[in-house]
């Protein structure tokens, strides 16, 4: 177990950081989204927040599932935003630009997560 | 409010979250609680009297009978005497009645205030060659240690061989219109303390005397109303005070105003002169106290400066000056917009504001309720209103009128032309009225509005007027999906903020338990920039804002905790409450907290762009919108106040008006991107733009000198719009006409 955290490469560290960022964003979504839903607003943020927290946690744990969960949340985000505002660039900007950029970073972590997963499997860890 | 814009940049998008802790702060200061003081009923407008014992008052404000503080009578002038309005001498023909082709003789160029110039040297084809001809420094800007309250808002006038203007602090100057060389300058030694909310001087008035013969000093004069409430007349040729006017060229306008302090009451607009009567209005600082100094409108003889009449809302039948310790009725609606004169009908059109304590109306008299946020046509012979047209009933939204009315002719029913008046409003409703009787020429509908509201004893009007015959200068009511941001994080913040507030459209009732959204906000719609109208083409040019506000009434206890105090409270600290921000509203059960509807952590507006627009309306063919587009780029705006440098025409908040010319161009600055533009009047295409040394929050003007056309803009900036302050008047011309 100490080895898992002891000999990380730079890309592994960056993947960990990205996972933490996604957890934080997800928590913001969950807390804010719950407030918004209780005020009668959109439930998108709450649902998406749950996905993001799960995604981030799995990424921190070094699981590819985390990345796929994020990409799922991103797909949900695009579908939701197109439903909400249509093809209006000004309105899509806040909804999709940042999440898509994060999504690109998440895709880049896929090989890293795979490597971590393989290493863990070899070691017999779960 | 220029912090309102933003463009997403990649780095901030992912990381620009307010900390999670911010969640706890979604509620603005001042939430909750119920009023502690008992609320008086409607129409209870009993102003304190000299015999009201101070100890029994719930509130600590000085008695209106208290003597004026030192400096209120800024030049220590003796009282001015009165004269019978019937003795006003016949007015000589004025320059502003029919300006020479190349002149700009009044604030809005002529008596009709059209902002239309017949000059045509500069056209859509050659406008891109415009270059700076000269720059003039007025010398007025904040000195070290002074709070930035500057926004010069000045429009020079040009008559004959002179360009006449004022500095933000009311020094008057005459410039050579071709070179910008100062011919004379008259310093009036105004104190910093006299600056109210804003150091602004929108302009001066040119008057030709019928009593002083041509060639004598003060045959032609420049009149000016000042921030420290003086009416000043100087000789147009020399800049020397006119000895025959008032006391050595000055009149103390604080006479009869009762208790006040410097900066409470101010003049910022050029007074119109109608049939020899110079009509004076003034701004009263918003939000201070219910019994603020009066919003009285007064007429003075333009020849002698003698008092003629007063229109004092709560003393409607007494048009004389108060004597002794008496004063004009307190807390009445003030008028701070530029007024428009009408010599033919003998009227002055007064755009009124609101009674003092803008957001609470239970203490207003029925007389006040009839004339606030209205156009009032006052007979300059008597001081009595001839007609009133109200643009918002029992206004508690600060929908006071900031714009100047523009006069024009409308086609009537039987082929005759009807003398008309166009009244833009902050609501974005533009009313077109018959100036003989104030009746709407284009249809106005009274539509249901939320009523009675939730404030005890302060019911709202069940209906409000809508000008259905004119295009509305507003966007539809806000929705949660209109919330914007750089990322979903700040967008979520704004969605919560939106949902936390009461909002049922334009007339959402004020509330104490939670905030309410006010859209259009106090910046308009249309504000003091007013509109320009080309009588040849029939095209009306309007620039306007989409800048909602987030308001909340707070209990007196909470207001005290927030340190809200009126300006004349001995403990008042500058910045502790002022116009268009938080206000004590002393004398009422509530204070008011007003902020832009923005994300306070990023400084970006919560609603989606655009935040400012410009529209051309064809008045000759059914009031159709000819073109409309966002005004102002994101170049000088961005999150956290950082300029993005992007040329995206996002549409920024704007303050300041337009000019339209026979050359087929509209000149306008106004936007918070600090640029001046030339726009093709017929297509809306921007054909030229230039970056100014400061914010262009002023009305531009154009004139001819030495046979060539010049375009002038005061790039004075605006403290509230957060644009850079400068003291520079920038004048453009086509090449080879440099001074």
Coordinates of C-alpha atoms in Angstrom, one line a residue, chain B residues 112-479:
Chain B
X112 CA -36.2 71.1 -29.6
X113 CA -33.3 69.2 -28.1
X114 CA -33.1 66.9 -31.2
X115 CA -29.3 66.3 -31.1
X116 CA -29.5 66.5 -34.9
X117 CA -27.0 68.5 -36.8
X118 CA -27.4 69.5 -40.5
X119 CA -23.7 69.1 -41.0
X120 CA -22.7 66.6 -43.7
X121 CA -18.9 66.8 -44.3
X122 CA -18.3 63.6 -42.3
X123 CA -20.1 60.7 -44.0
X124 CA -20.2 56.9 -43.7
X125 CA -17.7 56.9 -46.6
X126 CA -15.0 59.1 -45.0
X127 CA -15.6 58.7 -41.2
X128 CA -12.8 56.1 -41.0
X129 CA -10.4 58.9 -41.6
X130 CA -11.3 60.9 -38.5
X131 CA -8.4 61.9 -36.4
X132 CA -8.0 63.9 -33.1
X133 CA -7.9 67.6 -34.0
X134 CA -7.3 68.7 -30.5
X135 CA -7.6 67.8 -26.8
X136 CA -8.6 70.3 -24.0
X137 CA -7.9 69.6 -20.4
X138 CA -10.5 71.0 -18.0
X139 CA -8.3 70.5 -14.9
X140 CA -11.1 68.8 -12.9
X141 CA -10.3 65.4 -11.6
X142 CA -10.0 63.7 -8.2
X143 CA -6.9 64.9 -6.3
X144 CA -5.0 62.6 -3.9
X145 CA -7.2 61.9 -0.8
X146 CA -10.4 62.6 -2.7
X147 CA -12.9 59.9 -3.4
X148 CA -13.5 59.5 -7.1
X149 CA -17.0 60.9 -7.5
X150 CA -16.2 62.3 -11.0
X151 CA -18.3 61.9 -14.2
X152 CA -18.1 65.2 -16.1
X153 CA -21.0 64.3 -18.5
X154 CA -20.3 67.6 -20.2
X155 CA -21.6 68.6 -23.7
X156 CA -20.0 71.8 -24.9
X157 CA -22.2 74.2 -26.9
X158 CA -20.9 76.1 -29.9
X159 CA -22.2 79.6 -30.8
X160 CA -20.4 81.7 -33.4
X161 CA -16.7 81.9 -32.5
X162 CA -16.8 80.1 -29.2
X163 CA -17.1 76.6 -27.8
X164 CA -18.5 77.1 -24.3
X165 CA -18.4 74.4 -21.7
X166 CA -18.0 73.7 -18.0
X167 CA -15.6 71.5 -16.0
X168 CA -17.0 68.8 -13.8
X169 CA -16.8 71.3 -10.9
X170 CA -18.5 74.1 -12.8
X171 CA -15.6 76.3 -14.0
X172 CA -16.8 77.9 -17.2
X173 CA -14.6 78.3 -20.3
X174 CA -14.7 79.5 -23.9
X175 CA -12.5 77.7 -26.4
X176 CA -11.5 78.5 -29.9
X177 CA -13.6 75.9 -31.8
X178 CA -10.9 75.3 -34.4
X179 CA -7.9 74.9 -32.1
X180 CA -9.2 74.2 -28.6
X181 CA -7.2 77.2 -27.3
X182 CA -8.7 78.6 -24.2
X183 CA -10.1 82.1 -24.8
X184 CA -11.2 82.7 -21.3
X185 CA -11.9 80.7 -18.2
X186 CA -14.0 81.6 -15.2
X187 CA -13.2 79.7 -12.1
X188 CA -16.0 79.5 -9.6
X189 CA -14.1 78.0 -6.7
X190 CA -16.4 75.1 -5.9
X191 CA -15.5 73.0 -2.9
X192 CA -15.0 69.2 -3.1
X193 CA -17.6 68.9 -0.3
X194 CA -20.2 70.3 -2.7
X195 CA -20.0 67.2 -4.9
X196 CA -23.1 65.1 -4.4
X197 CA -23.3 61.6 -5.8
X198 CA -21.4 62.8 -8.9
X199 CA -19.4 65.7 -10.0
X200 CA -21.2 66.4 -13.3
X201 CA -21.9 69.5 -15.3
X202 CA -23.9 68.6 -18.3
X203 CA -23.5 72.0 -19.9
X204 CA -24.2 75.7 -20.0
X205 CA -26.9 77.8 -21.5
X206 CA -26.4 80.7 -24.0
X207 CA -28.7 83.7 -23.6
X208 CA -29.0 86.9 -25.6
X209 CA -30.3 89.8 -23.6
X210 CA -33.0 92.1 -24.8
X211 CA -32.1 94.7 -22.2
X212 CA -28.4 95.0 -22.6
X213 CA -27.6 96.5 -26.0
X214 CA -25.4 94.7 -28.4
X215 CA -21.7 95.5 -27.9
X216 CA -22.1 95.9 -24.2
X217 CA -20.9 93.3 -21.7
X218 CA -23.5 90.6 -21.0
X219 CA -25.5 91.2 -24.1
X220 CA -24.7 87.6 -24.7
X221 CA -24.3 85.5 -21.6
X222 CA -23.5 82.1 -20.5
X223 CA -25.7 80.8 -17.6
X224 CA -24.8 77.8 -15.5
X225 CA -26.3 76.0 -12.5
X226 CA -23.7 74.6 -10.1
X227 CA -23.2 71.6 -7.8
X228 CA -23.2 74.1 -4.9
X229 CA -26.5 75.5 -6.0
X230 CA -25.6 78.8 -7.6
X231 CA -27.1 80.2 -10.7
X232 CA -24.2 82.1 -12.4
X233 CA -24.2 84.4 -15.4
X234 CA -21.0 85.5 -17.2
X235 CA -20.4 87.6 -20.3
X236 CA -19.9 85.3 -23.3
X237 CA -17.2 87.5 -24.7
X238 CA -15.0 87.9 -21.6
X239 CA -16.1 85.4 -19.0
X240 CA -16.7 88.2 -16.5
X241 CA -19.6 87.9 -14.1
X242 CA -22.7 89.8 -15.2
X243 CA -23.1 92.5 -12.6
X244 CA -26.7 93.1 -13.5
X245 CA -27.7 89.5 -12.8
X246 CA -28.5 88.5 -9.2
X247 CA -25.9 89.7 -6.8
X248 CA -22.8 90.4 -8.9
X249 CA -23.7 87.7 -11.4
X250 CA -24.8 85.0 -9.0
X251 CA -28.0 83.8 -7.3
X252 CA -28.1 81.5 -4.3
X253 CA -30.4 78.7 -5.1
X254 CA -30.4 77.4 -1.5
X255 CA -32.6 80.3 -0.5
X256 CA -35.8 78.9 0.9
X257 CA -34.6 75.3 0.9
X258 CA -34.4 74.9 4.7
X259 CA -32.0 72.7 6.5
X260 CA -29.3 71.1 4.3
X261 CA -25.6 70.4 4.0
X262 CA -23.3 70.8 1.0
X263 CA -23.7 67.9 -1.4
X264 CA -27.3 67.2 -0.5
X265 CA -28.8 69.3 -3.3
X266 CA -27.1 70.1 -6.6
X267 CA -27.7 71.3 -10.1
X268 CA -26.1 69.3 -12.9
X269 CA -28.0 70.2 -16.0
X270 CA -28.1 73.4 -18.1
X271 CA -31.2 75.4 -17.2
X272 CA -33.5 76.1 -20.2
X273 CA -34.7 79.7 -20.8
X274 CA -38.3 80.0 -21.9
X275 CA -39.7 83.4 -22.9
X276 CA -37.1 85.1 -20.7
X277 CA -37.6 82.8 -17.7
X278 CA -34.6 80.7 -16.7
X279 CA -36.1 77.5 -15.2
X280 CA -34.1 75.7 -12.5
X281 CA -34.4 72.2 -11.2
X282 CA -32.0 70.2 -9.0
X283 CA -31.0 66.8 -7.9
X284 CA -31.7 65.8 -4.3
X285 CA -29.4 63.0 -3.2
X286 CA -31.4 59.8 -3.2
X287 CA -32.0 57.5 -0.3
X288 CA -31.1 59.9 2.5
X289 CA -34.2 60.8 4.4
X290 CA -37.9 61.2 3.9
X291 CA -37.8 64.9 4.7
X292 CA -34.9 65.7 2.4
X293 CA -34.8 69.2 1.0
X294 CA -37.6 70.1 -1.5
X295 CA -37.5 69.2 -5.2
X296 CA -39.0 72.6 -6.0
X297 CA -38.8 73.9 -9.6
X298 CA -38.2 77.6 -9.8
X299 CA -38.3 80.3 -12.4
X300 CA -36.0 83.3 -12.4
X301 CA -35.8 86.3 -14.7
X302 CA -32.9 85.6 -17.2
X303 CA -32.1 89.4 -17.4
X304 CA -32.0 90.3 -13.7
X305 CA -31.8 86.9 -11.9
X306 CA -34.8 87.9 -9.8
X307 CA -37.2 85.2 -8.5
X308 CA -40.4 84.8 -10.4
X309 CA -42.2 81.7 -9.3
X310 CA -41.9 78.3 -7.6
X311 CA -43.7 75.1 -8.3
X312 CA -43.7 73.5 -4.8
X313 CA -45.6 70.2 -5.0
X314 CA -47.1 70.2 -1.5
X315 CA -47.9 74.0 -1.7
X316 CA -49.5 73.9 -5.1
X317 CA -51.2 77.3 -4.8
X318 CA -48.3 79.2 -3.4
X319 CA -45.8 80.2 -6.1
X320 CA -43.9 82.7 -3.9
X321 CA -40.6 82.4 -2.1
X322 CA -40.7 81.2 1.6
X323 CA -39.9 83.8 4.1
X324 CA -38.2 83.6 7.5
X325 CA -37.6 80.1 8.7
X326 CA -40.1 78.7 6.3
X327 CA -39.0 76.5 3.4
X328 CA -40.3 74.7 0.3
X329 CA -42.2 71.5 1.1
X330 CA -39.7 68.7 2.0
X331 CA -39.2 65.4 0.4
X332 CA -41.1 66.2 -2.8
X333 CA -40.1 64.7 -6.1
X334 CA -36.9 66.1 -7.5
X335 CA -36.1 66.6 -11.1
X336 CA -32.5 66.1 -12.1
X337 CA -32.8 65.5 -15.8
X338 CA -32.4 68.3 -18.4
X339 CA -35.6 70.1 -19.0
X340 CA -36.9 71.2 -22.3
X341 CA -38.4 74.7 -23.0
X342 CA -41.2 75.5 -25.5
X343 CA -41.4 79.2 -26.3
X344 CA -44.5 78.8 -28.5
X345 CA -46.6 77.2 -25.8
X346 CA -44.9 79.1 -22.9
X347 CA -44.2 75.7 -21.2
X348 CA -41.2 74.0 -19.7
X349 CA -41.3 70.2 -19.8
X350 CA -40.0 68.9 -16.5
X351 CA -39.1 65.2 -16.3
X352 CA -39.6 64.4 -12.6
X353 CA -38.1 61.9 -10.3
X354 CA -39.3 60.4 -7.2
X355 CA -40.2 61.7 -3.8
X356 CA -37.4 61.3 -1.2
X357 CA -37.0 57.8 0.1
X358 CA -37.4 56.3 -3.2
X359 CA -38.3 52.7 -2.2
X360 CA -41.0 53.5 0.4
X361 CA -44.1 55.5 -0.5
X362 CA -46.4 55.4 2.5
X363 CA -45.4 58.8 3.6
X364 CA -46.1 60.6 0.3
X365 CA -48.9 63.0 -0.2
X366 CA -51.6 62.6 -2.9
X367 CA -50.1 65.7 -4.6
X368 CA -46.7 64.0 -4.8
X369 CA -48.2 60.8 -6.0
X370 CA -49.7 62.7 -9.0
X371 CA -46.5 64.2 -10.2
X372 CA -43.6 61.8 -9.4
X373 CA -41.8 60.0 -12.3
X374 CA -43.8 62.1 -14.7
X375 CA -43.5 64.8 -17.4
X376 CA -44.9 68.0 -15.9
X377 CA -45.6 70.9 -18.3
X378 CA -45.2 74.1 -16.2
X379 CA -46.5 77.4 -17.5
X380 CA -43.5 79.7 -17.3
X381 CA -45.8 82.7 -16.7
X382 CA -47.2 81.3 -13.4
X383 CA -45.3 78.3 -12.3
X384 CA -48.4 76.2 -12.3
X385 CA -48.6 72.9 -14.1
X386 CA -50.7 72.9 -17.3
X387 CA -50.6 69.1 -17.6
X388 CA -49.0 66.0 -16.1
X389 CA -48.3 62.7 -17.7
X390 CA -47.1 60.0 -15.3
X391 CA -44.7 57.2 -16.5
X392 CA -44.8 55.1 -13.4
X393 CA -47.5 55.3 -10.7
X394 CA -46.4 55.5 -7.1
X395 CA -42.8 54.6 -8.0
X396 CA -40.8 52.6 -5.5
X397 CA -38.3 51.3 -8.1
X398 CA -36.2 54.5 -8.8
X399 CA -37.8 54.6 -12.3
X400 CA -37.3 58.4 -12.1
X401 CA -36.9 60.0 -15.5
X402 CA -33.3 60.8 -16.3
X403 CA -33.8 61.7 -20.0
X404 CA -34.5 65.0 -21.6
X405 CA -37.7 65.3 -23.7
X406 CA -37.1 65.8 -27.4
X407 CA -39.7 67.9 -29.3
X408 CA -40.8 66.9 -32.8
X409 CA -43.8 67.0 -35.1
X410 CA -46.0 64.0 -35.5
X411 CA -48.5 63.5 -38.3
X412 CA -52.0 64.0 -36.9
X413 CA -55.3 62.3 -37.7
X414 CA -56.5 64.8 -40.3
X415 CA -53.2 65.5 -42.1
X416 CA -52.2 68.3 -39.7
X417 CA -49.0 68.0 -37.7
X418 CA -49.2 67.6 -33.9
X419 CA -46.6 69.3 -31.8
X420 CA -45.2 66.3 -30.0
X421 CA -42.8 65.4 -27.3
X422 CA -40.8 62.2 -27.0
X423 CA -40.2 61.1 -23.4
X424 CA -37.7 58.2 -22.9
X425 CA -37.8 56.5 -19.5
X426 CA -35.6 54.2 -17.5
X427 CA -38.4 51.6 -18.0
X428 CA -37.5 51.5 -21.7
X429 CA -41.1 52.7 -22.4
X430 CA -40.9 55.7 -24.6
X431 CA -44.0 57.9 -24.5
X432 CA -45.0 60.2 -27.3
X433 CA -47.3 63.0 -26.1
X434 CA -49.1 66.0 -27.5
X435 CA -47.3 68.9 -25.9
X436 CA -50.4 71.0 -25.8
X437 CA -52.3 68.8 -23.4
X438 CA -50.0 65.9 -22.5
X439 CA -52.3 63.3 -24.1
X440 CA -50.6 60.3 -25.6
X441 CA -50.3 60.5 -29.4
X442 CA -49.2 56.8 -29.6
X443 CA -51.3 54.4 -27.6
X444 CA -50.7 54.0 -23.9
X445 CA -52.3 51.1 -22.0
X446 CA -52.8 50.8 -18.3
X447 CA -51.9 47.2 -17.5
X448 CA -52.4 45.3 -14.3
X449 CA -49.3 45.4 -12.0
X450 CA -48.6 43.4 -8.8
X451 CA -50.7 45.0 -6.0
X452 CA -51.0 45.8 -3.2
X453 CA -47.6 44.3 -2.3
X454 CA -46.3 43.2 1.1
X455 CA -45.2 46.4 2.9
X456 CA -47.9 47.3 5.5
X457 CA -49.8 50.4 4.7
X458 CA -47.9 51.0 1.4
X459 CA -50.1 49.5 -1.4
X460 CA -48.8 49.6 -4.9
X461 CA -50.8 50.9 -7.9
X462 CA -53.0 48.2 -9.4
X463 CA -52.0 49.4 -12.9
X464 CA -49.0 50.9 -14.7
X465 CA -48.8 52.7 -18.0
X466 CA -47.2 50.9 -21.1
X467 CA -46.4 52.7 -24.3
X468 CA -47.6 50.0 -26.7
X469 CA -47.2 52.2 -29.8
X470 CA -43.4 52.4 -29.4
X471 CA -40.9 49.5 -29.5
X472 CA -40.0 48.6 -25.9
X473 CA -36.3 49.2 -25.1
X474 CA -36.0 46.2 -22.9
X475 CA -35.7 42.4 -23.1
X476 CA -38.4 40.1 -21.8
X477 CA -38.7 39.5 -18.1
X478 CA -35.7 37.5 -16.7
X479 CA -35.8 33.7 -16.3

